[in-house]
Structure formats: C-alpha cells, structure tokens
Amino acid sequence: MESEWRSRLTAAWLIGADRRQHFRDVLGDLLLASQLCFSGQGYCFALARFCTEEDALHLTAYLERYLQQPDCQYDQHWAISALLHIDSQAGTEHASRLLVPEGLWHQWNDAQYRPSPPSRFMDELCALTDSLR
C-alpha cells in the first residue's frame, strides 16, 4: 500500500495527458478522499487538462473541504492552481470566492508553516503537455 501512490500518480498524469475524461468522476472522488500522499497532484493535473465545469466542481469540493482543515497540508496548492487554470481557460470565476481576503484560501494558507500565494503553475504544466503532443 505504501508505494501505491506512485502508480496512482502515474496513472493520473497519463489520463490527464491523454485527456481521458471518462475517468473524471473517479479522479474527483479519489482527490476528495485524499487517501494517499502525492497522488492528488496527478488528479489535479488531470482535472485541469479536462478543463470543464464538472472538473471545476470537483476541485472546488476538494478545496472547500480541505481548506477548512489547516492541519492538513495535502494538495491544496495543486488544486487551487488547477482551478485557476480552468477559470482562465473557461472564463469562469470558481476560484475567486475562495481567494477573497480572509476567505478559505487565506485562512488555510496563513496557518501554514511556510505560507505562499496561489500559483498558476498548472498553466505551464498544461502548456508543456500540449507542446509534447
């Protein structure tokens, strides 16, 4: 079980790279469950690559749950970056209510040992993946 995160992470990256959207709900459920370290990074990447309203809803559900738990440092940075990517591509504003001053993101981030602002690194990962195809 300890090494299972590697196979899940790899599978999620491959699913995202190939945009196999039929895995959307499975990945969203696995992200929300947050059972294994690191694998959530791949789930966030795949959902960002799919880039639909449904993916934004999965990411938002994850963030709403885990941003309320400051002791949990899971994949919040990956999820907010994926959500920001979807917002920029789809012209939506799902992340905006989480990022308002004193909102969930800021409350969670301020409680971290090394707080950092939300990043748009998912834009670069998705662009790099597109360039390799």
PDB file of C-alpha atoms in Angstrom:
ATOM      1  CA  MET A   1       0.000   0.000   0.000  1.00  0.00           C
ATOM      2  CA  GLU A   2       2.857   2.435   0.750  1.00  0.00           C
ATOM      3  CA  SER A   3       4.010   2.510  -2.865  1.00  0.00           C
ATOM      4  CA  GLU A   4       0.504   2.603  -4.365  1.00  0.00           C
ATOM      5  CA  TRP A   5       0.669   6.409  -4.578  1.00  0.00           C
ATOM      6  CA  ARG A   6       3.268   6.105  -7.340  1.00  0.00           C
ATOM      7  CA  SER A   7       1.014   4.050  -9.584  1.00  0.00           C
ATOM      8  CA  ARG A   8      -1.935   6.355  -8.914  1.00  0.00           C
ATOM      9  CA  LEU A   9       0.144   9.448  -9.590  1.00  0.00           C
ATOM     10  CA  THR A  10       1.495   7.999 -12.833  1.00  0.00           C
ATOM     11  CA  ALA A  11      -1.935   6.829 -13.990  1.00  0.00           C
ATOM     12  CA  ALA A  12      -3.481  10.226 -13.281  1.00  0.00           C
ATOM     13  CA  TRP A  13      -0.749  12.045 -15.221  1.00  0.00           C
ATOM     14  CA  LEU A  14      -1.218   9.728 -18.198  1.00  0.00           C
ATOM     15  CA  ILE A  15      -5.002  10.112 -18.018  1.00  0.00           C
ATOM     16  CA  GLY A  16      -4.602  13.883 -17.956  1.00  0.00           C
ATOM     17  CA  ALA A  17      -2.028  13.991 -20.732  1.00  0.00           C
ATOM     18  CA  ASP A  18      -4.351  11.996 -22.994  1.00  0.00           C
ATOM     19  CA  ARG A  19      -7.483  13.779 -21.702  1.00  0.00           C
ATOM     20  CA  ARG A  20      -9.346  10.573 -20.948  1.00  0.00           C
ATOM     21  CA  GLN A  21     -12.356  12.336 -19.497  1.00  0.00           C
ATOM     22  CA  HIS A  22     -14.296   9.185 -18.709  1.00  0.00           C
ATOM     23  CA  PHE A  23     -12.104   8.949 -15.582  1.00  0.00           C
ATOM     24  CA  ARG A  24     -13.261  12.382 -14.344  1.00  0.00           C
ATOM     25  CA  ASP A  25     -15.576  11.235 -11.545  1.00  0.00           C
ATOM     26  CA  VAL A  26     -13.211   8.508 -10.358  1.00  0.00           C
ATOM     27  CA  LEU A  27     -10.361  11.033 -10.124  1.00  0.00           C
ATOM     28  CA  GLY A  28     -12.603  13.591  -8.439  1.00  0.00           C
ATOM     29  CA  ASP A  29     -13.686  11.038  -5.847  1.00  0.00           C
ATOM     30  CA  LEU A  30     -10.096   9.928  -5.228  1.00  0.00           C
ATOM     31  CA  LEU A  31      -8.994  13.549  -4.823  1.00  0.00           C
ATOM     32  CA  LEU A  32     -11.723  14.226  -2.286  1.00  0.00           C
ATOM     33  CA  ALA A  33     -10.879  11.054  -0.352  1.00  0.00           C
ATOM     34  CA  SER A  34      -7.188  12.076  -0.152  1.00  0.00           C
ATOM     35  CA  GLN A  35      -6.097   8.606   0.931  1.00  0.00           C
ATOM     36  CA  LEU A  36      -2.510   8.656  -0.358  1.00  0.00           C
ATOM     37  CA  CYS A  37       0.151  11.328  -0.408  1.00  0.00           C
ATOM     38  CA  PHE A  38       1.257  12.808  -3.740  1.00  0.00           C
ATOM     39  CA  SER A  39      -1.393  11.073  -5.861  1.00  0.00           C
ATOM     40  CA  GLY A  40      -3.686  14.111  -5.572  1.00  0.00           C
ATOM     41  CA  GLN A  41      -1.194  16.101  -7.624  1.00  0.00           C
ATOM     42  CA  GLY A  42      -1.936  13.864 -10.584  1.00  0.00           C
ATOM     43  CA  TYR A  43      -5.680  14.077 -10.031  1.00  0.00           C
ATOM     44  CA  CYS A  44      -5.489  17.887 -10.028  1.00  0.00           C
ATOM     45  CA  PHE A  45      -3.409  17.849 -13.215  1.00  0.00           C
ATOM     46  CA  ALA A  46      -5.890  15.565 -14.986  1.00  0.00           C
ATOM     47  CA  LEU A  47      -8.882  17.676 -13.935  1.00  0.00           C
ATOM     48  CA  ALA A  48      -7.091  20.817 -15.133  1.00  0.00           C
ATOM     49  CA  ARG A  49      -6.412  19.157 -18.502  1.00  0.00           C
ATOM     50  CA  PHE A  50     -10.083  18.190 -18.889  1.00  0.00           C
ATOM     51  CA  CYS A  51     -10.947  21.831 -18.132  1.00  0.00           C
ATOM     52  CA  THR A  52     -14.740  21.653 -17.830  1.00  0.00           C
ATOM     53  CA  GLU A  53     -17.327  22.879 -15.374  1.00  0.00           C
ATOM     54  CA  GLU A  54     -17.521  19.398 -13.859  1.00  0.00           C
ATOM     55  CA  ASP A  55     -13.791  19.431 -13.184  1.00  0.00           C
ATOM     56  CA  ALA A  56     -14.059  22.827 -11.519  1.00  0.00           C
ATOM     57  CA  LEU A  57     -16.786  21.437  -9.267  1.00  0.00           C
ATOM     58  CA  HIS A  58     -14.580  18.503  -8.197  1.00  0.00           C
ATOM     59  CA  LEU A  59     -11.698  20.866  -7.403  1.00  0.00           C
ATOM     60  CA  THR A  60     -13.980  23.288  -5.564  1.00  0.00           C
ATOM     61  CA  ALA A  61     -15.428  20.489  -3.423  1.00  0.00           C
ATOM     62  CA  TYR A  62     -11.912  19.374  -2.518  1.00  0.00           C
ATOM     63  CA  LEU A  63     -10.803  22.892  -1.636  1.00  0.00           C
ATOM     64  CA  GLU A  64     -13.907  23.648   0.388  1.00  0.00           C
ATOM     65  CA  ARG A  65     -13.273  20.548   2.474  1.00  0.00           C
ATOM     66  CA  TYR A  66      -9.511  20.718   2.975  1.00  0.00           C
ATOM     67  CA  LEU A  67      -9.027  24.474   3.222  1.00  0.00           C
ATOM     68  CA  GLN A  68     -11.107  24.267   6.387  1.00  0.00           C
ATOM     69  CA  GLN A  69      -8.527  21.922   7.895  1.00  0.00           C
ATOM     70  CA  PRO A  70      -5.348  23.961   8.459  1.00  0.00           C
ATOM     71  CA  ASP A  71      -3.540  20.934   9.881  1.00  0.00           C
ATOM     72  CA  CYS A  72      -3.938  19.109   6.547  1.00  0.00           C
ATOM     73  CA  GLN A  73      -1.275  20.024   4.036  1.00  0.00           C
ATOM     74  CA  TYR A  74      -2.325  17.853   1.147  1.00  0.00           C
ATOM     75  CA  ASP A  75      -2.734  19.045  -2.425  1.00  0.00           C
ATOM     76  CA  GLN A  76      -4.359  22.422  -1.849  1.00  0.00           C
ATOM     77  CA  HIS A  77      -1.710  24.265  -3.892  1.00  0.00           C
ATOM     78  CA  TRP A  78      -2.217  21.874  -6.791  1.00  0.00           C
ATOM     79  CA  ALA A  79      -5.994  22.160  -6.580  1.00  0.00           C
ATOM     80  CA  ILE A  80      -6.100  25.968  -6.487  1.00  0.00           C
ATOM     81  CA  SER A  81      -3.682  26.140  -9.415  1.00  0.00           C
ATOM     82  CA  ALA A  82      -5.839  23.679 -11.383  1.00  0.00           C
ATOM     83  CA  LEU A  83      -8.953  25.686 -10.558  1.00  0.00           C
ATOM     84  CA  LEU A  84      -7.259  28.934 -11.603  1.00  0.00           C
ATOM     85  CA  HIS A  85      -6.248  27.238 -14.862  1.00  0.00           C
ATOM     86  CA  ILE A  86      -9.825  26.173 -15.577  1.00  0.00           C
ATOM     87  CA  ASP A  87     -11.084  29.660 -14.742  1.00  0.00           C
ATOM     88  CA  SER A  88      -8.599  31.262 -17.131  1.00  0.00           C
ATOM     89  CA  GLN A  89      -9.414  28.837 -19.942  1.00  0.00           C
ATOM     90  CA  ALA A  90     -13.199  28.774 -19.479  1.00  0.00           C
ATOM     91  CA  GLY A  91     -13.710  32.399 -18.469  1.00  0.00           C
ATOM     92  CA  THR A  92     -15.219  31.375 -15.129  1.00  0.00           C
ATOM     93  CA  GLU A  93     -14.506  32.578 -11.593  1.00  0.00           C
ATOM     94  CA  HIS A  94     -14.760  29.494  -9.374  1.00  0.00           C
ATOM     95  CA  ALA A  95     -11.554  30.310  -7.502  1.00  0.00           C
ATOM     96  CA  SER A  96     -12.456  33.924  -6.797  1.00  0.00           C
ATOM     97  CA  ARG A  97     -14.721  33.223  -3.815  1.00  0.00           C
ATOM     98  CA  LEU A  98     -12.022  31.047  -2.236  1.00  0.00           C
ATOM     99  CA  LEU A  99      -9.366  33.713  -2.781  1.00  0.00           C
ATOM    100  CA  VAL A 100     -11.160  36.739  -1.345  1.00  0.00           C
ATOM    101  CA  PRO A 101      -9.301  38.408   1.544  1.00  0.00           C
ATOM    102  CA  GLU A 102      -9.999  36.441   4.719  1.00  0.00           C
ATOM    103  CA  GLY A 103     -11.523  33.685   2.574  1.00  0.00           C
ATOM    104  CA  LEU A 104     -10.817  29.973   2.897  1.00  0.00           C
ATOM    105  CA  TRP A 105      -7.554  30.078   0.937  1.00  0.00           C
ATOM    106  CA  HIS A 106      -6.083  32.890   3.020  1.00  0.00           C
ATOM    107  CA  GLN A 107      -7.199  31.353   6.311  1.00  0.00           C
ATOM    108  CA  TRP A 108      -5.635  28.000   5.412  1.00  0.00           C
ATOM    109  CA  ASN A 109      -2.515  29.497   3.871  1.00  0.00           C
ATOM    110  CA  ASP A 110      -1.853  31.836   6.790  1.00  0.00           C
ATOM    111  CA  ALA A 111      -1.947  28.837   9.156  1.00  0.00           C
ATOM    112  CA  GLN A 112       0.822  27.033   7.237  1.00  0.00           C
ATOM    113  CA  TYR A 113       4.434  26.854   8.332  1.00  0.00           C
ATOM    114  CA  ARG A 114       5.528  28.401   5.030  1.00  0.00           C
ATOM    115  CA  PRO A 115       2.575  30.296   3.595  1.00  0.00           C
ATOM    116  CA  SER A 116       2.690  31.071  -0.114  1.00  0.00           C
ATOM    117  CA  PRO A 117       0.303  32.724  -2.523  1.00  0.00           C
ATOM    118  CA  PRO A 118      -1.715  30.700  -5.006  1.00  0.00           C
ATOM    119  CA  SER A 119       0.325  29.925  -8.080  1.00  0.00           C
ATOM    120  CA  ARG A 120      -0.588  29.491 -11.723  1.00  0.00           C
ATOM    121  CA  PHE A 121       1.943  26.708 -12.313  1.00  0.00           C
ATOM    122  CA  MET A 122      -0.775  24.469 -13.758  1.00  0.00           C
ATOM    123  CA  ASP A 123      -0.985  26.767 -16.792  1.00  0.00           C
ATOM    124  CA  GLU A 124       2.652  25.942 -17.533  1.00  0.00           C
ATOM    125  CA  LEU A 125       2.225  22.199 -16.969  1.00  0.00           C
ATOM    126  CA  CYS A 126      -0.754  22.050 -19.312  1.00  0.00           C
ATOM    127  CA  ALA A 127       1.022  24.126 -21.954  1.00  0.00           C
ATOM    128  CA  LEU A 128       4.093  21.905 -21.728  1.00  0.00           C
ATOM    129  CA  THR A 129       1.934  18.801 -22.109  1.00  0.00           C
ATOM    130  CA  ASP A 130       0.246  20.326 -25.175  1.00  0.00           C
ATOM    131  CA  SER A 131       3.647  21.068 -26.715  1.00  0.00           C
ATOM    132  CA  LEU A 132       4.721  17.439 -26.371  1.00  0.00           C
ATOM    133  CA  ARG A 133       1.786  16.056 -28.325  1.00  0.00           C
TER     134      ARG A 133
END
